[in-house]
Coordinates of C-alpha atoms and ligand atoms in Angstrom, one line a residue:
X1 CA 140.4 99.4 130.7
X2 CA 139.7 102.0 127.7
X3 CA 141.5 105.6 127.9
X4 CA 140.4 108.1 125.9
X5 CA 141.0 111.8 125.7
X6 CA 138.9 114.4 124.0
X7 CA 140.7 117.4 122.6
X8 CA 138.4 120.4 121.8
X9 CA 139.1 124.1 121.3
X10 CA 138.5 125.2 124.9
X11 CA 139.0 121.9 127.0
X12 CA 140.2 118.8 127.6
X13 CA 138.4 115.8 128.7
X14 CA 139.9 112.4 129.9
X15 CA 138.0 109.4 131.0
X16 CA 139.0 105.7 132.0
X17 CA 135.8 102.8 131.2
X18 CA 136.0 99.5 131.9
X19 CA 134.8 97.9 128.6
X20 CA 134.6 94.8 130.5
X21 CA 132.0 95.7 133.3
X22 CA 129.5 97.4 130.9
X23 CA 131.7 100.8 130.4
X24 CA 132.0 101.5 133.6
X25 CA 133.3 105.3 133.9
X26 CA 136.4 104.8 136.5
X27 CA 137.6 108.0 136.4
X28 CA 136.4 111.1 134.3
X29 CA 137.9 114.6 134.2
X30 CA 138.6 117.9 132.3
X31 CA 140.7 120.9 132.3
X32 CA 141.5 124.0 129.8
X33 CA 142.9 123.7 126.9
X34 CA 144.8 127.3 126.7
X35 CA 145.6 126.6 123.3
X36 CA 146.5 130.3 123.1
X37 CA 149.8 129.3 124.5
X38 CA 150.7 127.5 121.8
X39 CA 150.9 123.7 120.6
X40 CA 153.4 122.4 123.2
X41 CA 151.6 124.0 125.9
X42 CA 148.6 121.8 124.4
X43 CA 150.7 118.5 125.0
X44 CA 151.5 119.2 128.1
X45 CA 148.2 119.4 129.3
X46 CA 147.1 116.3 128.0
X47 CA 150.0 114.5 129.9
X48 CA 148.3 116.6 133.2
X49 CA 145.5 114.9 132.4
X50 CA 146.8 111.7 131.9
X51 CA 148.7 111.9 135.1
X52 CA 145.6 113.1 137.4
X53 CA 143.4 110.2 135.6
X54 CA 146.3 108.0 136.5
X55 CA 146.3 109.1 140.4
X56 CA 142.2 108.9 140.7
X57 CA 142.2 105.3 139.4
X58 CA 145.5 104.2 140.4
X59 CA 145.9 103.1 137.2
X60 CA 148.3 103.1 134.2
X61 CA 147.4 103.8 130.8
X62 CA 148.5 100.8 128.1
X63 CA 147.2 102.5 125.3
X64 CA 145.2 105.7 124.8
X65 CA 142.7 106.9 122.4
X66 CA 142.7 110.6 121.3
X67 CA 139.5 112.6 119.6
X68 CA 141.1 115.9 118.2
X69 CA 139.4 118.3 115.9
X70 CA 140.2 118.7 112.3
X71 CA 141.5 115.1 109.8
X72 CA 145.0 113.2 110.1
X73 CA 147.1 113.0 106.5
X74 CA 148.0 109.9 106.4
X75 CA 151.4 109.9 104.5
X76 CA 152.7 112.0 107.2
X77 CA 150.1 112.0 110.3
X78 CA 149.8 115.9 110.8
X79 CA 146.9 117.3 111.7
X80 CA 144.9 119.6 109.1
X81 CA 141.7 121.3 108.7
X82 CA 141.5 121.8 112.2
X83 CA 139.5 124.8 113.0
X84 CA 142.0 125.5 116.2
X85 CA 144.5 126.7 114.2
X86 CA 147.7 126.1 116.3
X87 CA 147.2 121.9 115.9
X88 CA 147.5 122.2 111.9
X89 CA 150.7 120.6 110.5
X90 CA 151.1 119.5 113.7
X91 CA 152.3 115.8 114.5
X92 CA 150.3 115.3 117.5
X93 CA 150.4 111.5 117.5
X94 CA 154.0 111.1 117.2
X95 CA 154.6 113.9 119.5
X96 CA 152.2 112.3 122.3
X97 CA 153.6 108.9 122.0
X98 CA 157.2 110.7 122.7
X99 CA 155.8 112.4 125.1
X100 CA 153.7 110.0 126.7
X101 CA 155.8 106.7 125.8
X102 CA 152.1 104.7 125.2
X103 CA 150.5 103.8 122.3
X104 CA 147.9 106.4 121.0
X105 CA 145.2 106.0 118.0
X106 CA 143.9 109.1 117.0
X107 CA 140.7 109.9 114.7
X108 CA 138.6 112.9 114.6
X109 CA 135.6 114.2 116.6
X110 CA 132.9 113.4 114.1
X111 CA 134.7 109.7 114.0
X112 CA 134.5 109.5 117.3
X113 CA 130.8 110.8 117.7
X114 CA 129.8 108.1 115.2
X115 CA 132.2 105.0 116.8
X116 CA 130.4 106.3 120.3
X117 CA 127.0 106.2 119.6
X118 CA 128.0 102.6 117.5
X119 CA 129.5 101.1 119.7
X120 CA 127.2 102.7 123.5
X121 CA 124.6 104.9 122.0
X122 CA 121.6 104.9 120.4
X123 CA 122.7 102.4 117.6
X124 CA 122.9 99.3 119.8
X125 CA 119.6 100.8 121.4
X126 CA 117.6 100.7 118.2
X127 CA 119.4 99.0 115.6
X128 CA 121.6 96.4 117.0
X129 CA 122.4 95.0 113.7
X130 CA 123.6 97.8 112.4
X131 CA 126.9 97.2 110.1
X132 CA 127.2 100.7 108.4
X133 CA 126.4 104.0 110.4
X134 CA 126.8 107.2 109.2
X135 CA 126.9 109.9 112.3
X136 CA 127.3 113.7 111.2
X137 CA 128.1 116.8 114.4
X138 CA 125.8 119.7 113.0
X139 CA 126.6 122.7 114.8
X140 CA 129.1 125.4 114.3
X141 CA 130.9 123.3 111.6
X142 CA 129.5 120.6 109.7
X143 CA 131.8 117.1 110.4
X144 CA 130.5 113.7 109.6
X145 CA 132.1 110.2 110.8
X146 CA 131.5 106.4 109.3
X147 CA 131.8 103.4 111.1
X148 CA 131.2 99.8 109.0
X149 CA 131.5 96.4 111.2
X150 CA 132.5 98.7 114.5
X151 CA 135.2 100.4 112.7
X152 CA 136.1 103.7 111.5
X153 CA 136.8 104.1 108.1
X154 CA 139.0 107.0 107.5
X155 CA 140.3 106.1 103.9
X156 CA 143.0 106.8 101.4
X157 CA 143.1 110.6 102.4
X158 CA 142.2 110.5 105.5
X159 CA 138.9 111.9 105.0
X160 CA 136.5 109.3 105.3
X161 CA 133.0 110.7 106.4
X162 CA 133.7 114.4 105.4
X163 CA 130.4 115.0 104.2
X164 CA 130.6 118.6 105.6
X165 CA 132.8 119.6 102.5
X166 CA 130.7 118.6 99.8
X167 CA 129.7 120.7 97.7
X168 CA 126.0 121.4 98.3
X169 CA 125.4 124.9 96.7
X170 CA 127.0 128.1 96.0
X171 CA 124.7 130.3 97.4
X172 CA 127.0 129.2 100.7
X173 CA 129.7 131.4 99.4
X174 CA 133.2 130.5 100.8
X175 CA 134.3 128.0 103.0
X176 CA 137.0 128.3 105.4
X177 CA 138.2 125.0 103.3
X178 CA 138.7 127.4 100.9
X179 CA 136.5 125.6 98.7
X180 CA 133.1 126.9 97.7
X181 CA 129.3 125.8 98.8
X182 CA 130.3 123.0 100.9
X183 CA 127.6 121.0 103.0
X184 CA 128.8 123.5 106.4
X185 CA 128.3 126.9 104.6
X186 CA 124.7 125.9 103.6
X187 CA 123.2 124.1 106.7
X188 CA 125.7 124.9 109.6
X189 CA 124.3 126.9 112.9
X190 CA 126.3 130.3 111.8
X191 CA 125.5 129.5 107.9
X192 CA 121.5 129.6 108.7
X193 CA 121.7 132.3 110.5
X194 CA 123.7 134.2 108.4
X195 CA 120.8 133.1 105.6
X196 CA 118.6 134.7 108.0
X197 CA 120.3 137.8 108.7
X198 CA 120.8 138.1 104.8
X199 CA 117.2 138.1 103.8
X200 CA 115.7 140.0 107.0
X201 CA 118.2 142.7 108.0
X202 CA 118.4 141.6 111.6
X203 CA 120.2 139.2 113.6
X204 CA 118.7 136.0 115.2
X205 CA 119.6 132.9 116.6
X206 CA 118.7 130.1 115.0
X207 CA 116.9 128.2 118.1
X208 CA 114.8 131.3 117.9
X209 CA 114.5 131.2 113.9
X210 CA 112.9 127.8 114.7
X211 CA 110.5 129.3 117.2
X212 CA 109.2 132.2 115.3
X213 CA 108.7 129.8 112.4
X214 CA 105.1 129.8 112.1
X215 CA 105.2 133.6 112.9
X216 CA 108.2 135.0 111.1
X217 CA 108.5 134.8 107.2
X218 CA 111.7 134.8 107.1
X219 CA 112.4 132.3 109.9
X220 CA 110.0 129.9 107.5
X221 CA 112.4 130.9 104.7
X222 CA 115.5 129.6 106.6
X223 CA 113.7 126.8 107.8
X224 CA 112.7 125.4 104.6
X225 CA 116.0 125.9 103.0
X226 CA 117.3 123.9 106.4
X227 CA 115.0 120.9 105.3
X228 CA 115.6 121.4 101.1
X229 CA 119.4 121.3 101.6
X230 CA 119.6 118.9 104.3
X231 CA 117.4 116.1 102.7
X232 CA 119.9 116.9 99.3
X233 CA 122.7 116.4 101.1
X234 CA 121.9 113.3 103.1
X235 CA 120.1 111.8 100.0
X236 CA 124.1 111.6 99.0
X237 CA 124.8 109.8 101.3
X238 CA 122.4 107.4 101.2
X239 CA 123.2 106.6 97.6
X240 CA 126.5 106.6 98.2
X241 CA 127.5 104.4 101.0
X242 CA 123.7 103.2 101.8
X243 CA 123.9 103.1 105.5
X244 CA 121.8 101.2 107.9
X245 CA 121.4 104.4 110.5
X246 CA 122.7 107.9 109.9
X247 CA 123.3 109.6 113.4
X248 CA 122.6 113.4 114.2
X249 CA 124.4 115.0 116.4
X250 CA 125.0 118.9 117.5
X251 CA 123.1 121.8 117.9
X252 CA 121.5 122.3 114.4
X253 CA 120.4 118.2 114.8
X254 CA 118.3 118.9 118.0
X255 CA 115.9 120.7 115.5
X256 CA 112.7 118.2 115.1
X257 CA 111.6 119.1 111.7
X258 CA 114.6 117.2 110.1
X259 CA 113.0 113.8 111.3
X260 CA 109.7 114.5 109.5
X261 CA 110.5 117.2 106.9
X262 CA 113.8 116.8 106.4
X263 CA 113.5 112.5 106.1
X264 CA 110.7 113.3 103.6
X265 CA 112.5 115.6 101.6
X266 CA 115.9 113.4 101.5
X267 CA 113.7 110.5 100.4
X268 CA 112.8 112.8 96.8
X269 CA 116.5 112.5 96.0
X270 CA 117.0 108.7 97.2
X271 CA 117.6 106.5 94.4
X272 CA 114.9 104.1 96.0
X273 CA 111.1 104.6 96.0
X274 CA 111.6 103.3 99.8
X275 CA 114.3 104.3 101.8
X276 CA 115.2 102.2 105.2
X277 CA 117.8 104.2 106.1
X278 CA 117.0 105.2 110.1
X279 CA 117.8 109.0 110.6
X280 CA 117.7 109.9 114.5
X281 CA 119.1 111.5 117.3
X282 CA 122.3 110.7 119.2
X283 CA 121.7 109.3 122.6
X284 CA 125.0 110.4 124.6
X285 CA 125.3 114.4 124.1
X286 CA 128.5 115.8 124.5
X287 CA 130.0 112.4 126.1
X288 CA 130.1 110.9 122.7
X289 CA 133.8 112.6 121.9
X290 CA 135.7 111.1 125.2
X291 CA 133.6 107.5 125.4
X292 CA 134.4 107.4 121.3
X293 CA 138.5 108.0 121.6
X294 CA 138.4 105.7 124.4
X295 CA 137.0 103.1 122.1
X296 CA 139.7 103.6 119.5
X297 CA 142.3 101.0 121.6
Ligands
ZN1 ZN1 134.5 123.3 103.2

């Protein structure tokens, strides 16, 4: 049996597969965070969780896996660059092995994304062969996960798969990183439609800035910066570590024109005059953060 808990912003999810009998879910739950009331409030109800997974299943955990937001420093194994803000500097895994007196492995949402969709989703679907995937959450934030031979690499810093801070291009301004232009503040959902906002004067969201876009100027504008900076980016990528898929996931990777356009204009910057890197669409929506901590035991 597999436990994994997925930690977001406003809940909690828990879930119980039997990796033996095709990942069977056994039991699957969620509840609020409330991190307003503070880190150990957080703890406490992951251990609720634990305890009602444990009473639907009649179960008991051996070892749990745990998706959180934000990246784990190694040398000391607190939290950072987590965008809910009363996790950083915290030492969530040493305070939920305390607390829950198992074994927990932790890695972060994008990490998990990609080690779901590896290990149950569209990878084994399509590419079964696959050793190096690349899966990247485009939404509000930009986070990116790899996985080589079925594991997660999170490297010397702890920041293996960060694509979303590269620097892409100024014109992002700021990031909340506090570092300038990265990949998010370019090609994130709020970053577009700020774009848009910027050069039209009115508000819009970007599923309808991707409607109007044969209609509305500026919505072609943002669009085609979308594609432009999104085939740069992933073009390093692909030179870099040279994966064998690269996995979309989030709101901003539902849009269609990044697996014509955007392939096409990544392939300009690819050190290759072919490039065989698959670039599609995650096959287990917003599953892919619970069934990926569960697969980090
Ligand atoms: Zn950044």
């Amino acid at each position: 049996m597999k436990w994994g808990i997925d930690l977001g912003g406003t809940k909690i999810e828990g879930i119980i597969i039997d990796s033996a009998e095709n990942n069977t879910v056994i039991a699957r739950r969620r509840i609020p965070t409330e991190g307003d009331r503070g880190y150990h409030h957080v703890l406490l109800q992951i251990k609720k969780l634990i305890a009602a997974l444990s009473k639907e299943s009649g179960l008991l955990p051996q070892k749990i896996g745990i998706g959180t937001p934000g990246s784990i420093f190694p040398p000391t194994g607190h939290l950072k660059n987590c965008n809910s803000q009363h996790l950083n500097d915290k030492p969530l895994l040493v305070d939920l092995q305390n607390l829950l007196q198992v074994p927990v492995a932790m890695a972060n949402d994008a990490n998990c994304f990609a080690l779901a969709e590896t290990q149950m989703g569209i990878v084994p679907d399509i590419l079964p062969d696959a050793k190096v995937v690349f899966g990247v959450i485009m939404g509000t934030g930009v986070g990116g996960g790899l996985v080589v031979n079925g594991q997660i690499i999170n490297g010397a810093n702890g920041i293996g798969g960060e694509w979303g801070h590269n620097f892409l291009d100024d014109s992002g301004g700021s990031c909340y990183c506090g570092k300038m232009g990265c990949v998010e503040t370019v090609i994130s959902g709020p970053a577009l439609e700020k774009y848009y906002l910027q050069i039209s004067g009115h508000l819009k969201l970007l599923k309808d800035i991707v409607k109007d876009v044969k209609a509305d100027p500026y919505a072609k504008e943002t669009v085609a910066r979308l594609i432009h900076y999104f085939g740069l980016g992933v073009s390093t990528i692909i030179n870099t570590i040279d994966p064998d898929i690269i996995v979309l996931g989030g709101g901003v990777g539902n849009i269609d024109l990044l697996y014509t356009k955007g392939i096409e204009e990544a392939k300009k910057f690819v050190f290759n005059p072919e490039c065989a890197t698959k670039i599609v669409k995650p096959k287990l929506g917003d599953s892919a953060g619970v069934f990926g901590a569960a697969f980090l035991n």
